[in-house]
XYZ file of C-alpha atoms in Angstrom:
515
model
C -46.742 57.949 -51.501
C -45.357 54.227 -50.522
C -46.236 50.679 -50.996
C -45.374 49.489 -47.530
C -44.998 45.814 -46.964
C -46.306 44.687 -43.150
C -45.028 41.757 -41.825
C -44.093 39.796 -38.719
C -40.543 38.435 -37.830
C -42.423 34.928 -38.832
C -42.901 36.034 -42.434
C -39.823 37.651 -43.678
C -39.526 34.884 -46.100
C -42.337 36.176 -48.051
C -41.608 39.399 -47.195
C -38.539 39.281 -49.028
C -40.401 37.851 -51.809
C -43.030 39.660 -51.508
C -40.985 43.257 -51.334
C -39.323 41.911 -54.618
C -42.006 41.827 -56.510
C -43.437 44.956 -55.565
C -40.075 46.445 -56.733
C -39.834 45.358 -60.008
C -43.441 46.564 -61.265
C -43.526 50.251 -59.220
C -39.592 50.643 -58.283
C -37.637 50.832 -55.105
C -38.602 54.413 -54.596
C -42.312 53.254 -54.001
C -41.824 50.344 -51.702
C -40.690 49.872 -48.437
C -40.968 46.864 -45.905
C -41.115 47.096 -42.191
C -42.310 44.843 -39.330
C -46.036 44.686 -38.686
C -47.396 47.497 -36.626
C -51.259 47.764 -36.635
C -52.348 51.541 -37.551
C -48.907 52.434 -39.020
C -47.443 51.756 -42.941
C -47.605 53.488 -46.082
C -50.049 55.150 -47.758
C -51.016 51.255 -49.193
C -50.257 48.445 -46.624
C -49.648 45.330 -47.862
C -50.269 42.858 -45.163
C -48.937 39.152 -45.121
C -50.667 36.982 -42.967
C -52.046 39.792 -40.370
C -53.213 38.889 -37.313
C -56.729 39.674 -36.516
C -55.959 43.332 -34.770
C -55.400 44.172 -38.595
C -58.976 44.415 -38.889
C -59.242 47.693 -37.326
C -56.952 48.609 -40.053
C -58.454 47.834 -42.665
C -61.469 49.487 -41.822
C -59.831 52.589 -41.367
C -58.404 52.193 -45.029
C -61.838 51.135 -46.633
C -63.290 54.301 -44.573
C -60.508 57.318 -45.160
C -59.868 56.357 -49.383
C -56.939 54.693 -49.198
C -55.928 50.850 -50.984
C -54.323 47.921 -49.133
C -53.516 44.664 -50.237
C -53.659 41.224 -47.497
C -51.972 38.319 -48.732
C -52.291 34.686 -46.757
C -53.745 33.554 -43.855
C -56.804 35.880 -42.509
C -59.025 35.209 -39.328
C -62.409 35.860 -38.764
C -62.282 39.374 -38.051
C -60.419 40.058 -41.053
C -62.491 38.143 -43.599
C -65.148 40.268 -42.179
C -63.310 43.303 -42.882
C -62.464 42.060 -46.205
C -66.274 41.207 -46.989
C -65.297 37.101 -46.611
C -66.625 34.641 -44.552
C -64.127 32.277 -42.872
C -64.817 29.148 -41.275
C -62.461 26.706 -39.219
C -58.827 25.639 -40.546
C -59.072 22.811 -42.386
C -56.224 20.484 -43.564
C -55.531 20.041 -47.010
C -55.294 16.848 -49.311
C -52.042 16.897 -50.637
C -53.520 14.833 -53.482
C -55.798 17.787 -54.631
C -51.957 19.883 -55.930
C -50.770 16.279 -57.060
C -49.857 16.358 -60.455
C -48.885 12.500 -61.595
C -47.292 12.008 -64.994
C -49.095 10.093 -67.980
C -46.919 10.540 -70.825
C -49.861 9.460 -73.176
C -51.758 12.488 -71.963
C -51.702 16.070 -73.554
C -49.962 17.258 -70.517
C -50.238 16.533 -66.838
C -52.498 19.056 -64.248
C -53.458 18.605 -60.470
C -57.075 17.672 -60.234
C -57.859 21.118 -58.065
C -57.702 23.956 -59.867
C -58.054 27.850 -59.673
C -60.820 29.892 -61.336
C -61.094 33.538 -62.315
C -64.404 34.911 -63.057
C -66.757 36.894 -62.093
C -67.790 40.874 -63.200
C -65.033 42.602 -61.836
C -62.789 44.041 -64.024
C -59.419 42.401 -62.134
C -60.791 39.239 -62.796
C -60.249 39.557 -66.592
C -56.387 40.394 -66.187
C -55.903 37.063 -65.019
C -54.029 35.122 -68.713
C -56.415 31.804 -67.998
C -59.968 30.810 -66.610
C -58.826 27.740 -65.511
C -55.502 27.595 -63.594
C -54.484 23.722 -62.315
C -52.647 24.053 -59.093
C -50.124 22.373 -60.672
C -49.209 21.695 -64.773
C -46.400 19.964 -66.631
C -46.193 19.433 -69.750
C -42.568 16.988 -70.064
C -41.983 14.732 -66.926
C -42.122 16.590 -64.045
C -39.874 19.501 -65.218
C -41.489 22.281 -67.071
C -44.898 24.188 -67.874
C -44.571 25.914 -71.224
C -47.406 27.957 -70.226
C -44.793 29.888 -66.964
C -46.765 29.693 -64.106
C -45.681 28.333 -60.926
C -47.020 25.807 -58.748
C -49.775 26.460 -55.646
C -49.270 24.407 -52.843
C -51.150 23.046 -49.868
C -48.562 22.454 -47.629
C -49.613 25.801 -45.286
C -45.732 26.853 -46.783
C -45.529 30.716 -48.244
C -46.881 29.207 -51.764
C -49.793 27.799 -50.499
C -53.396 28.097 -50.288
C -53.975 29.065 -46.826
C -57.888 30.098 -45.122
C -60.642 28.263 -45.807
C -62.899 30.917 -46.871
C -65.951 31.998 -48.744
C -67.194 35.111 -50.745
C -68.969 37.356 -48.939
C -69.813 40.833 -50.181
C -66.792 40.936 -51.470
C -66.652 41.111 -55.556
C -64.643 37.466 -55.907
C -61.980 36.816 -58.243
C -61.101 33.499 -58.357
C -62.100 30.547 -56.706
C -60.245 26.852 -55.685
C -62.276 24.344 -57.114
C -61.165 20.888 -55.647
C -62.502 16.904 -56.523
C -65.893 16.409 -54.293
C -67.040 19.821 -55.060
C -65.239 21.352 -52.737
C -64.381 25.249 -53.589
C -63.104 28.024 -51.906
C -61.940 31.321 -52.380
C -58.761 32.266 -53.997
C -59.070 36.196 -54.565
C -61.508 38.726 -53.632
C -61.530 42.927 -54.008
C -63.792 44.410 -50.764
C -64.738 47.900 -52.397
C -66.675 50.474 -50.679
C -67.312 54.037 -51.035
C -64.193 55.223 -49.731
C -61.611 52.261 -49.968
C -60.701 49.664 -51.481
C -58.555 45.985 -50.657
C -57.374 43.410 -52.451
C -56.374 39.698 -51.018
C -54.937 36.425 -52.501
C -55.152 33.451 -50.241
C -51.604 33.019 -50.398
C -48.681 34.929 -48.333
C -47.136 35.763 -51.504
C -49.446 36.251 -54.135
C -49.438 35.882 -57.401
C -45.775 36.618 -57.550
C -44.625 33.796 -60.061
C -47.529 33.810 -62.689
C -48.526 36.914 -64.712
C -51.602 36.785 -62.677
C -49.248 39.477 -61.284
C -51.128 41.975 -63.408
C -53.697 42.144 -61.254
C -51.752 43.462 -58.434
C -50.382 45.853 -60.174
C -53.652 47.309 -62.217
C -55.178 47.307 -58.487
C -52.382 49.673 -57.432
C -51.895 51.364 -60.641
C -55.654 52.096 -61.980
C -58.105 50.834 -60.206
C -60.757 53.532 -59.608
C -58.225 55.978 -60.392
C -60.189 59.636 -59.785
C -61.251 58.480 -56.203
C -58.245 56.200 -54.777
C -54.528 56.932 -54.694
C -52.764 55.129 -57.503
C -49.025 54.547 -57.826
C -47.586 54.175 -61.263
C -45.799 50.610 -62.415
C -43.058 50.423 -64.908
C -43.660 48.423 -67.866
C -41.364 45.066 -68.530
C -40.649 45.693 -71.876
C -39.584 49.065 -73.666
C -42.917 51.863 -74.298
C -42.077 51.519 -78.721
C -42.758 48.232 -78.522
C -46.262 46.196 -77.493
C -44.183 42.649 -77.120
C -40.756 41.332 -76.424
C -39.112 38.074 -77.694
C -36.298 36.327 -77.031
C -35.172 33.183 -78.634
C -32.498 30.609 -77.234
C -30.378 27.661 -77.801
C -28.908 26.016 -74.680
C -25.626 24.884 -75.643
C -25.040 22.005 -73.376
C -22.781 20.233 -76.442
C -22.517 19.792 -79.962
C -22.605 23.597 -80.859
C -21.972 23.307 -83.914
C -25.238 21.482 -84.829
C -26.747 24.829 -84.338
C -26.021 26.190 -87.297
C -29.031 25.532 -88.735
C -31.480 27.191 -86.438
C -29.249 30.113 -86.888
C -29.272 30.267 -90.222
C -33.168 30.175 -90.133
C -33.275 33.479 -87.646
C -30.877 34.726 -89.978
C -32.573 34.446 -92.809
C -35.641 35.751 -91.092
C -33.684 39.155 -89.906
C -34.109 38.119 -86.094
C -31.695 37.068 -83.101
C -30.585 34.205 -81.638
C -29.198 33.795 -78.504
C -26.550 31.010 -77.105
C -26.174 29.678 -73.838
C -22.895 28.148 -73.757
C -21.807 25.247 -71.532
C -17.631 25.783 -71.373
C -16.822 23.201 -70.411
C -17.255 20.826 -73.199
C -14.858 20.196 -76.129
C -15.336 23.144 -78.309
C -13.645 23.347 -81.871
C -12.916 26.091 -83.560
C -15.914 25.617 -85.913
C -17.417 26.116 -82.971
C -16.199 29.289 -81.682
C -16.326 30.609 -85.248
C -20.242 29.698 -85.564
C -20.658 32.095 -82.270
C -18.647 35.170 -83.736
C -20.692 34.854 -86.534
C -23.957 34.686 -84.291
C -22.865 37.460 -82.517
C -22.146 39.039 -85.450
C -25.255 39.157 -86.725
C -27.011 40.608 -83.710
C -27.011 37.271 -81.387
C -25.768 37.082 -78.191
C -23.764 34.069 -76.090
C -23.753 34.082 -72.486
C -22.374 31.364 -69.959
C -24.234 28.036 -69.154
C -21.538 26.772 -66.622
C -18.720 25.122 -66.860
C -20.078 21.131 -66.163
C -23.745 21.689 -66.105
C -23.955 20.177 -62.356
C -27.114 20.118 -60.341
C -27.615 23.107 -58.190
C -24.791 24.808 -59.662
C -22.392 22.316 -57.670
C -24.386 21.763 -54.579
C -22.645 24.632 -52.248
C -21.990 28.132 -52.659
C -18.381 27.563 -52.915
C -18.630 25.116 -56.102
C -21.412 27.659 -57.585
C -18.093 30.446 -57.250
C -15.856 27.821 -59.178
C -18.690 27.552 -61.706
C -19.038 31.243 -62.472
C -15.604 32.053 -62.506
C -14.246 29.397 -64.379
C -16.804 30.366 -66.822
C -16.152 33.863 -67.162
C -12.395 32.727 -67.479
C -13.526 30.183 -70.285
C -15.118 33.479 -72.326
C -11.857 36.167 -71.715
C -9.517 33.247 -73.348
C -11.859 32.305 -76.119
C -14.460 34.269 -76.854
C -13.595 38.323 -76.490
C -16.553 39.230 -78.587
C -18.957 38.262 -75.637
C -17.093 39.421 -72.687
C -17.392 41.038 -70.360
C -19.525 38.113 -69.283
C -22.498 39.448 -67.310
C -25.337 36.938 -67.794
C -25.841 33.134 -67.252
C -28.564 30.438 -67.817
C -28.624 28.146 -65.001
C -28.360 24.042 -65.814
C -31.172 22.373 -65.276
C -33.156 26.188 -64.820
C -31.992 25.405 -61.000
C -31.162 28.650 -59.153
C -30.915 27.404 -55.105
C -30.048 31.389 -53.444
C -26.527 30.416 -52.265
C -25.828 30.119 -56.019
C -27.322 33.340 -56.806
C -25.506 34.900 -54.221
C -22.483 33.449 -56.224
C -23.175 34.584 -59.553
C -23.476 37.923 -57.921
C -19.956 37.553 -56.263
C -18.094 36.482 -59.103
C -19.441 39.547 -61.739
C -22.876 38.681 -62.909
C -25.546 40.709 -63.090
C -28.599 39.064 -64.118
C -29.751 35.172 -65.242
C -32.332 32.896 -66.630
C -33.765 29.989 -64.256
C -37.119 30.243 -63.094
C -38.919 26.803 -63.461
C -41.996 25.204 -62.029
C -40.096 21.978 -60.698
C -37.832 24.068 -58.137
C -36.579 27.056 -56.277
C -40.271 28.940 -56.486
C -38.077 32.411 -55.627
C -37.005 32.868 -58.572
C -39.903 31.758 -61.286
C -41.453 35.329 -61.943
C -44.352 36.522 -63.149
C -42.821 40.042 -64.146
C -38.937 39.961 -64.538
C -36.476 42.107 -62.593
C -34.552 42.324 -59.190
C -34.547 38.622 -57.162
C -34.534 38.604 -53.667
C -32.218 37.114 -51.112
C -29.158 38.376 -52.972
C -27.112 41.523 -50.814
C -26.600 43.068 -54.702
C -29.121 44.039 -57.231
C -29.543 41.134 -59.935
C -32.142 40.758 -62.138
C -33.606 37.549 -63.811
C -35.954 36.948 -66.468
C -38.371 33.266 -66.148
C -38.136 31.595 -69.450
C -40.057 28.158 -68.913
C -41.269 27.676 -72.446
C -39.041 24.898 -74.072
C -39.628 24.519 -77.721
C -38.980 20.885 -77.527
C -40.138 17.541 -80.109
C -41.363 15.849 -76.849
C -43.643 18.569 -76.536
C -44.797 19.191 -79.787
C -45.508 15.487 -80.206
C -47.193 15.253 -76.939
C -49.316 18.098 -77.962
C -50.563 16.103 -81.433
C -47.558 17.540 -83.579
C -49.224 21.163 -82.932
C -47.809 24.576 -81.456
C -50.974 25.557 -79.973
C -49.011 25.656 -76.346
C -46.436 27.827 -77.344
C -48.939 30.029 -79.545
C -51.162 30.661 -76.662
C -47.969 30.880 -74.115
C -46.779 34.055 -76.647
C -50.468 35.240 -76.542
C -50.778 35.479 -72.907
C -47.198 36.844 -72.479
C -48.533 39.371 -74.607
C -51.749 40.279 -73.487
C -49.312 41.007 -69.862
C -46.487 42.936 -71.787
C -44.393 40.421 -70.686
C -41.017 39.352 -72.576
C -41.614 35.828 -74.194
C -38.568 33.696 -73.918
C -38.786 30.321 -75.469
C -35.412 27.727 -76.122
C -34.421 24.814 -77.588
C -31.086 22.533 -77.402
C -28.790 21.424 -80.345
C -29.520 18.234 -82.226
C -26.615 16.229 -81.338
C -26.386 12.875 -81.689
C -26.676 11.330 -78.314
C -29.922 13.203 -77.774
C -32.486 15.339 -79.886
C -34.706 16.365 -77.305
C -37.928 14.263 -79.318
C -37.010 16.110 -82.682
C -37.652 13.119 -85.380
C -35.522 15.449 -88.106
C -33.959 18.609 -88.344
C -36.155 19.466 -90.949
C -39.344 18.841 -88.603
C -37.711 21.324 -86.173
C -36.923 24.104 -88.578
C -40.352 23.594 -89.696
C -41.980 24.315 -86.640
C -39.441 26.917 -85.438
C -40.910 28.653 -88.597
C -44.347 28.474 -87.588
C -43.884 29.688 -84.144
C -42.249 32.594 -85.783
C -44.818 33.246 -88.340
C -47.559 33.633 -85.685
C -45.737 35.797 -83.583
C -45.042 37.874 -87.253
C -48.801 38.431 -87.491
C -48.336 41.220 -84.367
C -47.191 44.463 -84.909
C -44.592 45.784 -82.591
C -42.634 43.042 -81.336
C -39.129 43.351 -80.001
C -37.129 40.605 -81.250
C -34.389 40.833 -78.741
C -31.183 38.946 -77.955
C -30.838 37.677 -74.392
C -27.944 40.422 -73.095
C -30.081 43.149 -74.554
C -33.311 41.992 -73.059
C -31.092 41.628 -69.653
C -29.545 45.082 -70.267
C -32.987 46.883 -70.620
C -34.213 44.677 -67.552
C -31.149 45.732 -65.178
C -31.471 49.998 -66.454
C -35.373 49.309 -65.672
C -34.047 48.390 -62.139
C -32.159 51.403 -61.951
C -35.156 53.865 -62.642
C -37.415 55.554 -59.836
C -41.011 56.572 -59.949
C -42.315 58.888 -57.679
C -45.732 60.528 -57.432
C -44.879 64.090 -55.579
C -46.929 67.311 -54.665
C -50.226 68.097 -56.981
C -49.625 64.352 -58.018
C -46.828 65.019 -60.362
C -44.826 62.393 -61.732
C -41.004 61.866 -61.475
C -39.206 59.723 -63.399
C -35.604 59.167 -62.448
C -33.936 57.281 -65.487
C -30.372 55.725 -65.543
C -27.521 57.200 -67.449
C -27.030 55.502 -70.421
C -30.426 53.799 -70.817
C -30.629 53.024 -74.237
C -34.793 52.426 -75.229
C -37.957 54.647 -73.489
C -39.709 53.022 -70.375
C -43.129 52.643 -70.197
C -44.891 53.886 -67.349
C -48.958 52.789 -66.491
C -50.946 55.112 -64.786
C -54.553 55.940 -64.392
C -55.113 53.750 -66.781
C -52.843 55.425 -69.352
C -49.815 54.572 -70.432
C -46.357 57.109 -70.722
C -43.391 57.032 -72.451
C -40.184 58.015 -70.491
């Protein structure tokens, strides 16, 4: 049994994307990608912007009991397959996904928005009701909340048909000023099939909306459609993961505090660490004794320049000088396999270098830039020629934010909630308090403060895996490594690394396995 992605020679952008994503919830020995051929694929096509020949296709799958998945721009013969109805291409207003700043507001959100609802069970997967095309909540930099930005630019993260529910069961809707609305997501079930599209070439891929691609391949009507079992993002003893982080761009020393309150409350804390500042040996004895006690330091860069450097060949200087920085100085975190990108900027050619010089997986993704890697369920990035796996960490546990928000943590409470609900690690950071900037702290003691509270909420759930950064990234890359497999009699295989350290969870038929 395969996921097959279908694409044309036009679309191997998303495909790429698209293939990725696939990959990290059901495993490279479930997914393949090929170029579009109509009546050929797996035993689930996924289709990104088919022509209207796809039709035919689809009603084969929706008459034999088989699942598919169509993703972007559909015709009118294919909305009518898909139960939609479709009307003529319309252009649209940029302004709708505009998100202007207001600094005096709670946050800042496009005026259109998307809107699950409706009785279908796939509709409730999706973490909010109300989804603004767009959402910052500092400048124009970051939404503590993950999710990624949908544009109207007719580009592989847009909105793309004009469209409206037919007898299709819809799950979400674009709701734009004027009263305009149109559909976002819609399942077509019928007796004997069943397909599920997103008005977008690649999905949901950078929100944990994701969940409801993978519950439509993993359970839905399991008993009288082929379902293909995903592989949980966090270990099966656990129901949550956490990670904490500092990003050490200077004064690492100030973060002594903070550490001293994860100590205290048994948990780790992780250090991204910029090398190329002046670091003291206070310094590099605050990270031995963070490491120590269960942290974990990993690189930041060398100079914290935009886009890594601006060229694949400064991006190389970057990482190695790094790694170079950590064998001289800092044994107890070598060998260096993990980095945090400045400015959560990850362009591919610097990807590509991280992989060349020895790294293995980083944190980026970010709503402001490089949409390919912001991901709604971590793992294996595309458009590297090596495996590397990242985990999106957008949350920042920042003063400016917590003022903004009224001097409350109700963002970051319901960010862990959702994360949760999606078994989905939560990553969250901060910066030191140094004196040239405090990131809108008023007082350390305000910080530590709410630092606690955060942590006392996510206390009141059972099961969480407090995890350092390299260990999260450790568990993510041996996840890569596994294969699932459903063979003869529909047995499962699981193929696990050597050496994998915790159990992976495994969803199927709306159960969930320990492996």
């Amino acid at each position: 049994m395969r996921i097959t992605v279908c694409t044309s020679a036009d679309d191997c952008y998303a495909c790429n994307i698209v293939t990725s994503a696939l990959v990290r919830s059901f495993t490279a020995a479930q997914v393949t990608h090929g170029q579009l051929a109509p009546g050929e694929g797996g035993d689930c096509p996924v289709w990104i912007n088919p022509p209207d020949d796809v039709s035919a296709d689809l009603a084969k799958v929706l008459q034999s009991g088989g699942k598919a998945i169509v993703l972007g721009r559909i015709g009118p013969a294919v909305a009518e397959s898909l139960g939609l109805q479709w009307s003529a291409p319309v252009e649209w207003p940029l302004e709708w996904e505009a998100c202007p700043i207001d600094p005096a507001r709670h946050h800042d959100e496009s005026p259109a928005a998307i809107h699950y609802g409706g009785p279908h069970p796939l509709a409730r997967l999706a973490p909010n009701v109300t989804r603004p095309l767009c959402r910052f909540d500092f400048a124009d930099e970051w939404n503590n909340l993950g999710f990624g930005r949908i544009r109207l630019d007719g580009s592989a993260w847009s909105v793309q048909s004009a469209v409206a529910i037919g007898d299709a069961a819809p799950l979400a809707r674009l709701d734009a000023p004027g009263g305009a609305s149109f559909t976002y997501a819609a399942v077509r079930d019928t007796a004997a099939g069943s397909v599920l599209w997103f008005n977008r070439p690649v999905g949901p891929v950078d929100s944990l909306e994701w969940r409801i691609v993978e519950s439509f391949l993993a359970d839905h009507r399991a008993g009288e459609l082929p379902c293909w079992p995903c592989l949980g993002e966090i270990p099966a003893d656990y129901d949550g993961a956490v990670c904490a982080r500092l990003d050490c761009d200077e004064a690492v020393a100030s973060s002594g505090q903070l550490f001293e309150l994860y100590q205290d409350h048994g948990l780790p804390l992780s250090l991204a660490l910029l090398t190329g500042q002046a670091i003291e040996p206070a310094d590099i004895g605050l990270l031995r004794k963070l490491i120590a006690a269960g942290g974990s330091v990993v690189s930041h860069s060398v100079r914290h320049e935009p886009n890594w450097g601006g060229s694949y060949e400064r991006a190389c200087v970057e990482a190695a000088e790094s790694r170079r920085w950590f064998d001289r100085n800092l044994l107890e975190a070598t060998p260096v396999r993990y980095a945090v990108s400045p400015f959560h900027q990850n362009p591919p050619y610097a990807v590509q270098a991280l992989a060349d010089n020895g790294y293995e997986g980083f944190v980026g993704g970010i709503i402001a830039n490089d949409p390919e890697y912001l991901l709604g369920r971590a793992g294996r990035v595309p458009f590297v020629s090596r495996p590397l796996v990242s985990l999106s960490t957008q949350c920042m546990l920042h003063g400016d934010c917590y003022a903004r928000g009224g001097n409350s943590i109700d963002v970051y409470r319901e960010s862990f909630d959702q994360h949760l609900a999606a078994r989905a690690t939560f990553g969250y950071l901060d910066h030191p308090f140094s004196p040239r900037y405090q990131y809108g702290w008023s007082d350390e003691a305000t910080r530590l403060a709410v630092h606690g509270e955060l942590i006392a909420h996510i206390g009141k759930r059972p099961e969480i895996w407090w995890a350092n950064l390299s260990d999260v990234l450790d568990f993510l890359r041996q996840r890569d490594a596994a294969r699932i497999q459903v063979g003869a009699n529909d047995q499962l295989s699981v193929e696990s690394p050597a050496g994998a350290r915790k159990p992976f969870s495994i969803h199927w038929k709306g159960r969930q396995f320990a492996h």
